[in-house]
PDB file of C-alpha atoms in Angstrom:
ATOM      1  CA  UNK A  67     -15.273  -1.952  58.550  1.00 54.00           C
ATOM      2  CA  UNK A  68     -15.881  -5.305  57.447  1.00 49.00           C
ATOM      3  CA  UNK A  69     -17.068  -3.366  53.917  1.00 48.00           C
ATOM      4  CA  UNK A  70     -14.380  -1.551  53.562  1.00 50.00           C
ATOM      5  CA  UNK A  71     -11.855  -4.563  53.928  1.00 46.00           C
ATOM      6  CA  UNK A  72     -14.310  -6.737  51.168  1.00 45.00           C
ATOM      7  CA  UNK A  73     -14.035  -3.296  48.817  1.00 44.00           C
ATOM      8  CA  UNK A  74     -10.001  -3.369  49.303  1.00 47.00           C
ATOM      9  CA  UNK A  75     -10.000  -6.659  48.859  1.00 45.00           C
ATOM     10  CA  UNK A  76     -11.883  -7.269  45.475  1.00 46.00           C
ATOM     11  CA  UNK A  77      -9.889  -3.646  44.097  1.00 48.00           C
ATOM     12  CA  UNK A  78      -6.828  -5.652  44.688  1.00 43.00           C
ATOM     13  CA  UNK A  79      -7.856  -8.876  43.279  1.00 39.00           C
ATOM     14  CA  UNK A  80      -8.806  -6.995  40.218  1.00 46.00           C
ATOM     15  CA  UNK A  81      -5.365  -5.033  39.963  1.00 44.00           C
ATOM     16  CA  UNK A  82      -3.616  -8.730  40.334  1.00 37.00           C
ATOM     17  CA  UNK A  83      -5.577 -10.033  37.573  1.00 37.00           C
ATOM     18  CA  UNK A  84      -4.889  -7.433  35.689  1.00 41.00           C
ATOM     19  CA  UNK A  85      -1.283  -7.550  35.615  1.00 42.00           C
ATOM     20  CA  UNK A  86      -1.542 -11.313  34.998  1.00 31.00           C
ATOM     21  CA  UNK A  87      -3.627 -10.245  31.533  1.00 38.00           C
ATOM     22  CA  UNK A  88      -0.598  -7.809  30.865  1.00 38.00           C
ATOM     23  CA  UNK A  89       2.366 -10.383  31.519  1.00 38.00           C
ATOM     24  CA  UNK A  90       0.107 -12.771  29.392  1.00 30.00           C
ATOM     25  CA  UNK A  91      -0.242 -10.197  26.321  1.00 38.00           C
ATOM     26  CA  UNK A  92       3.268  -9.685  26.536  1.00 40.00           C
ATOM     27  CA  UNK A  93       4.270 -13.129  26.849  1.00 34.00           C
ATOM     28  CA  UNK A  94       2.187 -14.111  24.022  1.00 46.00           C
ATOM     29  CA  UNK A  95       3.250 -11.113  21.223  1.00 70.00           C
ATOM     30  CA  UNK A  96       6.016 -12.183  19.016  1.00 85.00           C
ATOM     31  CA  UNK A  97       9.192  -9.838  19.426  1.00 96.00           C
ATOM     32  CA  UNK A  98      10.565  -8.829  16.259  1.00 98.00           C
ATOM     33  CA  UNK A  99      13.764  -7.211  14.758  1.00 98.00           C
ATOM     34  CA  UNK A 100      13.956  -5.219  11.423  1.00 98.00           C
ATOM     35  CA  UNK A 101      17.377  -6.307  10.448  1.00 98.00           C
ATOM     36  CA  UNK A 102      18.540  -4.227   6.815  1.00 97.00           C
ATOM     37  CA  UNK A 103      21.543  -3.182   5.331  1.00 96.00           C
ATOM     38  CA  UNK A 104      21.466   0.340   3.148  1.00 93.00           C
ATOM     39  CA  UNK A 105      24.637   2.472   1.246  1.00 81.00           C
ATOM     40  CA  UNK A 106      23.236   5.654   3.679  1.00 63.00           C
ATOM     41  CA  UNK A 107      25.894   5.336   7.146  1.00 47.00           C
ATOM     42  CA  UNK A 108      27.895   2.232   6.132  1.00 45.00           C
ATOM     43  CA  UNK A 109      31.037   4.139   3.952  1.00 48.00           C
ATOM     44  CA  UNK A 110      33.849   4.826   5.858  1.00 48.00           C
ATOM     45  CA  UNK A 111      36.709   7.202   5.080  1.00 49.00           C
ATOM     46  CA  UNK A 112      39.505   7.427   7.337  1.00 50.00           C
ATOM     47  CA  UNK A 113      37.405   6.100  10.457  1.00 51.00           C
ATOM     48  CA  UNK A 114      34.683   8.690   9.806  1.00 53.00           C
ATOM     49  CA  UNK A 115      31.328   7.609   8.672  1.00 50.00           C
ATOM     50  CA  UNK A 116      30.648   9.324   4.972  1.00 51.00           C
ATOM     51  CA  UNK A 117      27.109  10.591   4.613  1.00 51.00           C
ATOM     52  CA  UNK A 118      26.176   8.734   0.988  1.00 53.00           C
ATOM     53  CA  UNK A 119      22.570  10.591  -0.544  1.00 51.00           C
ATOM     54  CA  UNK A 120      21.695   7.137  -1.035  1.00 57.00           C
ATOM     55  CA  UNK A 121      20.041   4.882   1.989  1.00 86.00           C
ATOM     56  CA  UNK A 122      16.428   4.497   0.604  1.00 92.00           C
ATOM     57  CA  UNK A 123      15.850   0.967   2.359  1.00 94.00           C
ATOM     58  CA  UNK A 124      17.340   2.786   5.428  1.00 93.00           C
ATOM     59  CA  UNK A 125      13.992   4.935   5.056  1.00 93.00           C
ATOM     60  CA  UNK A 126      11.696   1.892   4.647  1.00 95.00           C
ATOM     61  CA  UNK A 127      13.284   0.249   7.615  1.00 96.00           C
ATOM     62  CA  UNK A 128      12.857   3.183   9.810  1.00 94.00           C
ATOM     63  CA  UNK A 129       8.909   3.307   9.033  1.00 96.00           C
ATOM     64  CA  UNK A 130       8.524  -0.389   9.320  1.00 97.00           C
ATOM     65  CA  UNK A 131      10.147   0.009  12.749  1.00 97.00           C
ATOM     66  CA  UNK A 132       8.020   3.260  14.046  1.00 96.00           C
ATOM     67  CA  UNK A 133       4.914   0.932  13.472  1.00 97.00           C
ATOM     68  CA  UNK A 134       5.801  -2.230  14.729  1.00 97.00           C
ATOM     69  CA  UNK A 135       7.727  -1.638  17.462  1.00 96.00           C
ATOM     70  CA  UNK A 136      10.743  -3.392  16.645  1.00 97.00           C
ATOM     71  CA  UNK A 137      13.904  -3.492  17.646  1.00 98.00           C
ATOM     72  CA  UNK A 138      16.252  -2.832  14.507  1.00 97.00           C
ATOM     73  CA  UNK A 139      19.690  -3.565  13.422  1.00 97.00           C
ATOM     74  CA  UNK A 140      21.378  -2.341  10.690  1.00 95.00           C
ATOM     75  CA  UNK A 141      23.891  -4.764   8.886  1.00 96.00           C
ATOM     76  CA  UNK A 142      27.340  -3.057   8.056  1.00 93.00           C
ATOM     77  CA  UNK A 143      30.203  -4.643   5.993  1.00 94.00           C
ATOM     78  CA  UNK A 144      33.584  -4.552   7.244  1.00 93.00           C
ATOM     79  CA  UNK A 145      35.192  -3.748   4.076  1.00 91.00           C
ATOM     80  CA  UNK A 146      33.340  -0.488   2.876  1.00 86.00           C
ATOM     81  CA  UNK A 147      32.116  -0.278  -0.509  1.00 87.00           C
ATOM     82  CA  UNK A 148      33.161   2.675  -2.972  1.00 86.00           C
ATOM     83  CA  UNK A 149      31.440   5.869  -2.027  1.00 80.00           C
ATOM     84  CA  UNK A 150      30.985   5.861  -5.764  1.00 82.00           C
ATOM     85  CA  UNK A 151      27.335   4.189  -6.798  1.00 82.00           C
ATOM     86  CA  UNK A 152      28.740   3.194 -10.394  1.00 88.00           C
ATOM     87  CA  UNK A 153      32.283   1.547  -8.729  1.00 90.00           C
ATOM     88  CA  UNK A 154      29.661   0.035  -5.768  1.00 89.00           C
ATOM     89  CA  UNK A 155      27.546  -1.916  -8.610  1.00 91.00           C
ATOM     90  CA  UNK A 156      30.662  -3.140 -10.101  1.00 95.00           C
ATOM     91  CA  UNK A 157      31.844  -4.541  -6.558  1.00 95.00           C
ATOM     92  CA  UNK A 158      28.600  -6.164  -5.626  1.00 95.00           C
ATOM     93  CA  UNK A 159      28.461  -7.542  -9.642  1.00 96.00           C
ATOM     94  CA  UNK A 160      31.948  -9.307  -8.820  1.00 97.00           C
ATOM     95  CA  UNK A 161      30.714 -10.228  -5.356  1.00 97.00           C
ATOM     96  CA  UNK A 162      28.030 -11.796  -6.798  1.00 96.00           C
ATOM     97  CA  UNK A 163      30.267 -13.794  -9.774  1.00 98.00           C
ATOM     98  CA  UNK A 164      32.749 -14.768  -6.422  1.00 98.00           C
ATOM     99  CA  UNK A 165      29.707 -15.741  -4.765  1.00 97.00           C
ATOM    100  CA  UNK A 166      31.403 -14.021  -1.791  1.00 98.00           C
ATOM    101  CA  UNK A 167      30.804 -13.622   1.832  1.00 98.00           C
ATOM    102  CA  UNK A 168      31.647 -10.035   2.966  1.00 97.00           C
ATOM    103  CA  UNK A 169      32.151  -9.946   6.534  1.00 97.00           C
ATOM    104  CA  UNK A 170      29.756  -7.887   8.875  1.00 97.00           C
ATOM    105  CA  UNK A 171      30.630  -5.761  11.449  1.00 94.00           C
ATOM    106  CA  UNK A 172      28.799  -6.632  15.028  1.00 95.00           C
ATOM    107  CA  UNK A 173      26.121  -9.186  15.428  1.00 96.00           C
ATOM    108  CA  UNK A 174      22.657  -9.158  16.482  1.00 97.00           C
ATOM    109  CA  UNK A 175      22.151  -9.960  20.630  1.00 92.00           C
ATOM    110  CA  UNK A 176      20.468 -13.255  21.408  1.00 93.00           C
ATOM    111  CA  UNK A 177      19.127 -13.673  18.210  1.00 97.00           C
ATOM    112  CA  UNK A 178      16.647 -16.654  19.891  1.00 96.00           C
ATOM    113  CA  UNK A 179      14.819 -13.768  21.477  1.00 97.00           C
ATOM    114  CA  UNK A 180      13.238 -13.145  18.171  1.00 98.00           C
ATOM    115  CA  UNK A 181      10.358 -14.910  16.651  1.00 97.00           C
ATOM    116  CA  UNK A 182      10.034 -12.404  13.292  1.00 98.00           C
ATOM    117  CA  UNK A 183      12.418 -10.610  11.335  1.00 98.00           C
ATOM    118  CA  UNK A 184      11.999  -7.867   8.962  1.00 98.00           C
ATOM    119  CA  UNK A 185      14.708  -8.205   6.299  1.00 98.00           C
ATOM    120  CA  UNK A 186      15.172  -5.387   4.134  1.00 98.00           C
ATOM    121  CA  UNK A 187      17.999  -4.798   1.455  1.00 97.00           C
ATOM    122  CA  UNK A 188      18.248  -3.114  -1.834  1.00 95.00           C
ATOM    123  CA  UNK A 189      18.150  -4.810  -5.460  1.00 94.00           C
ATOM    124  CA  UNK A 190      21.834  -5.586  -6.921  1.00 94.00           C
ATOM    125  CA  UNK A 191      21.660  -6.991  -9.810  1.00 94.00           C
ATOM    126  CA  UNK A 192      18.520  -9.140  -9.720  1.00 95.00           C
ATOM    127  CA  UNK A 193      18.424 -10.162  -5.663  1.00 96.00           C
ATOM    128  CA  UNK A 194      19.943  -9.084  -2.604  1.00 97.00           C
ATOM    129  CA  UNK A 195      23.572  -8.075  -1.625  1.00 97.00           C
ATOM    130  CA  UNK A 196      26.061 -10.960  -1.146  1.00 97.00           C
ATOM    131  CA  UNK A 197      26.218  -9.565   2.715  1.00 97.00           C
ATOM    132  CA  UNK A 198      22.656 -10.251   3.488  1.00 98.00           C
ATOM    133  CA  UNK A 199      23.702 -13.922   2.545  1.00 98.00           C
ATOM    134  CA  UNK A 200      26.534 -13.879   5.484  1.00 98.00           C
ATOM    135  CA  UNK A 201      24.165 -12.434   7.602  1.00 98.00           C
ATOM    136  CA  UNK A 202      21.408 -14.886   6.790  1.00 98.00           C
ATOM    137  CA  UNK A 203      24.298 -18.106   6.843  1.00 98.00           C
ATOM    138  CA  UNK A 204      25.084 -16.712  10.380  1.00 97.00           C
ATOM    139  CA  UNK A 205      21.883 -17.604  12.344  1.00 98.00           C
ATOM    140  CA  UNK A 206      19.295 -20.422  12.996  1.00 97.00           C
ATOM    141  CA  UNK A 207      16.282 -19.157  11.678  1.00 98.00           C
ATOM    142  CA  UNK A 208      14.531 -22.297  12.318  1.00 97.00           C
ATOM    143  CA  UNK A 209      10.312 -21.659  13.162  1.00 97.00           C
ATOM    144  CA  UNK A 210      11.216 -17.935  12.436  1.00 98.00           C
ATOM    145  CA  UNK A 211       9.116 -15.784  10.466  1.00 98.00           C
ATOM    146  CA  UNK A 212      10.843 -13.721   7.892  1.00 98.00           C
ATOM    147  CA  UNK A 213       9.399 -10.861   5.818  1.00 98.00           C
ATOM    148  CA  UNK A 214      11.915  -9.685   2.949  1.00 98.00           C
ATOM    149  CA  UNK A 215      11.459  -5.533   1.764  1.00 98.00           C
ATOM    150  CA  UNK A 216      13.640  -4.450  -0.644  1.00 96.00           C
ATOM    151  CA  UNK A 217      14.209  -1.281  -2.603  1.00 94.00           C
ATOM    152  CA  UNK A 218      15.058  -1.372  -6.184  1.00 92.00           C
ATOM    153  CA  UNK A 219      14.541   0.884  -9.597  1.00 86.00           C
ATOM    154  CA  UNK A 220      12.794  -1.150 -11.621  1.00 87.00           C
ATOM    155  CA  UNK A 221      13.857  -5.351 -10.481  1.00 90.00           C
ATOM    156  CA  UNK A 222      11.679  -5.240  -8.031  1.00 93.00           C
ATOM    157  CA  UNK A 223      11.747  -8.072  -5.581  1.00 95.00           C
ATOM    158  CA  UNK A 224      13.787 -10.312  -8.155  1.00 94.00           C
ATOM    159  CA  UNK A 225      14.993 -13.779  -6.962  1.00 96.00           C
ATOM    160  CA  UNK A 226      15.708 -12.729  -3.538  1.00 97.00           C
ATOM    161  CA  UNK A 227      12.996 -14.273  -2.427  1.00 97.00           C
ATOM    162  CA  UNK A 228      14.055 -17.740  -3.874  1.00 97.00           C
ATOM    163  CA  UNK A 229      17.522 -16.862  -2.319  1.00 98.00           C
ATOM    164  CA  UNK A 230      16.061 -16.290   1.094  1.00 98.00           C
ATOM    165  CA  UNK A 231      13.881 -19.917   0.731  1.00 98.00           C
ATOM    166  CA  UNK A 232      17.395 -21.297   0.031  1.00 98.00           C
ATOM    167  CA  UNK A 233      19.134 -19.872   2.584  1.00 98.00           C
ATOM    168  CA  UNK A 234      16.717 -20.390   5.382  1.00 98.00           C
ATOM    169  CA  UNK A 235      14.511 -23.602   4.761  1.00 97.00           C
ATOM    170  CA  UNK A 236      13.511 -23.962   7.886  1.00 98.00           C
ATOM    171  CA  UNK A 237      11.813 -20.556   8.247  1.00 98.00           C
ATOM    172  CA  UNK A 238       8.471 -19.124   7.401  1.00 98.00           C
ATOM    173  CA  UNK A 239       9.036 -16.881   4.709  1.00 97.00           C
ATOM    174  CA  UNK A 240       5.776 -14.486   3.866  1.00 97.00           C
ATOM    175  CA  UNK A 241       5.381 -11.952   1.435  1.00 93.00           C
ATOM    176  CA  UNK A 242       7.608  -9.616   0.113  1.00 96.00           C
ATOM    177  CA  UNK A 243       7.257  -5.626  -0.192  1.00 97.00           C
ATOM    178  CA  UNK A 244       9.081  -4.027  -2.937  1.00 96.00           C
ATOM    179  CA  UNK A 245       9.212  -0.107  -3.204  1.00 96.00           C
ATOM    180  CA  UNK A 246      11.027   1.823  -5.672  1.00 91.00           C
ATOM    181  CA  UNK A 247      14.013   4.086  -4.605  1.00 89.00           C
ATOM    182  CA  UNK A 248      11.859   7.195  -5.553  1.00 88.00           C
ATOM    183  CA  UNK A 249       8.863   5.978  -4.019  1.00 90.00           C
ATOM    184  CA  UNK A 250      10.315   5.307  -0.141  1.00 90.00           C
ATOM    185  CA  UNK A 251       9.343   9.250   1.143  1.00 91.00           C
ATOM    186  CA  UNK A 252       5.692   8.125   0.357  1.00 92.00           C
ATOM    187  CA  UNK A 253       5.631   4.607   1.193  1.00 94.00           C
ATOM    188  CA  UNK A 254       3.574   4.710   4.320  1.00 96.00           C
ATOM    189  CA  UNK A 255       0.243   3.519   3.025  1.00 96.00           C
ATOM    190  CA  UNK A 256       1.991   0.729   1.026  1.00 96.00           C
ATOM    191  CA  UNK A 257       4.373  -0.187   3.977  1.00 97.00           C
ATOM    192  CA  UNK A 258       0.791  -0.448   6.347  1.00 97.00           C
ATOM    193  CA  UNK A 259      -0.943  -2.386   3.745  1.00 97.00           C
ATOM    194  CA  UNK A 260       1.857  -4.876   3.761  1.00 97.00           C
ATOM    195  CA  UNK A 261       2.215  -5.459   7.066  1.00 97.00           C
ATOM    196  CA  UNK A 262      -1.850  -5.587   8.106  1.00 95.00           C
ATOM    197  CA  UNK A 263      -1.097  -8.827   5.153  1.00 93.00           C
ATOM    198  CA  UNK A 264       1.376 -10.471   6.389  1.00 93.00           C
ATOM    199  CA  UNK A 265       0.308 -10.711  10.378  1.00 87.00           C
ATOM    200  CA  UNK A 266      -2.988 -12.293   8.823  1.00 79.00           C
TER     201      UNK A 266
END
């Protein structure tokens, strides 16, 4: 009898401890959020939601999501763009000259919750859309980590990463990953590369 209560009683010291390891290990792992804004799902035409061909950093945000875990949230502008690419590119150049501010539609949930953000946008004309600036001008990203990915045909990462340092002074910003539009079906390698890098 007396063996049987010792045998119980070290089995459920060594469940307690553990569960203490696993509240630890979760306690200790950084939360993150893949925050992006792509053409694909943010056109609207008469309230319904117009299905563009584009939405290539939608892809890369997707796959950077499946293997980290993260939670996502995908940055949409109040005022839609043209479901034209040409007219869009015109827009974002005059955005750009305005040095504008387009509004954003929702917000992100206890934003303090997260200790990295993946921030991924494509290329306009030489650095990121004038929205990803509201977005980033609408949080404290103080002691965050941020990790810019951006799509693009041929700019590459540009000077969005200057923008972001700007922006956000306070944060750690780490290496960017910039894969062309063409490229995003067959990133996966690239995208795992990247991010064994930057949680060195």
């Amino acid at each position: 009898m007396k063996l049987k209560f010792f045998l119980l009683a070290i089995i459920t010291m060594n469940i307690l401890s553990a569960d203490i390891q696993a509240q630890t290990a979760n306690t200790d792992k950084k939360k993150s959020l893949v925050v992006y804004y792509s053409r694909r799902g943010n056109n609207y035409l008469n309230g319904e939601i117009v299905d563009l061909k584009t939405g290539n950093t939608e892809v890369v945000a997707n796959k950077i999501q499946a293997l980290t875990g993260s939670d996502i949230f995908r940055i949409e502008t109040v005022k839609s763009y043209p479901v034209d690419y040409t007219e869009t590119t015109e827009v974002a150049k005059k955005e750009q000259n305005d040095n504008a501010r387009p509004a954003i539609r929702g917000k992100v949930e206890n934003m303090n919750q997260y200790d990295v953000i993946y921030l991924g946008y494509p290329n306009w004309w030489g650095t990121m859309p004038m929205v990803l600036f509201t977005f980033l001008e609408s949080y404290d990203f103080k002691g965050k980590t941020i990790i810019p990915f951006c799509t693009h045909e041929g700019s590459a990462l540009g000077t969005s990463i200057r923008d972001i340092k700007k922006l956000c002074p306070d944060a750690n910003i780490k290496q960017g990953l910039a894969i062309r539009g063409g490229n995003v079906n067959s990133s996966d390698k690239a995208i795992e590369d990247w991010l064994k890098k930057t949680s060195e």
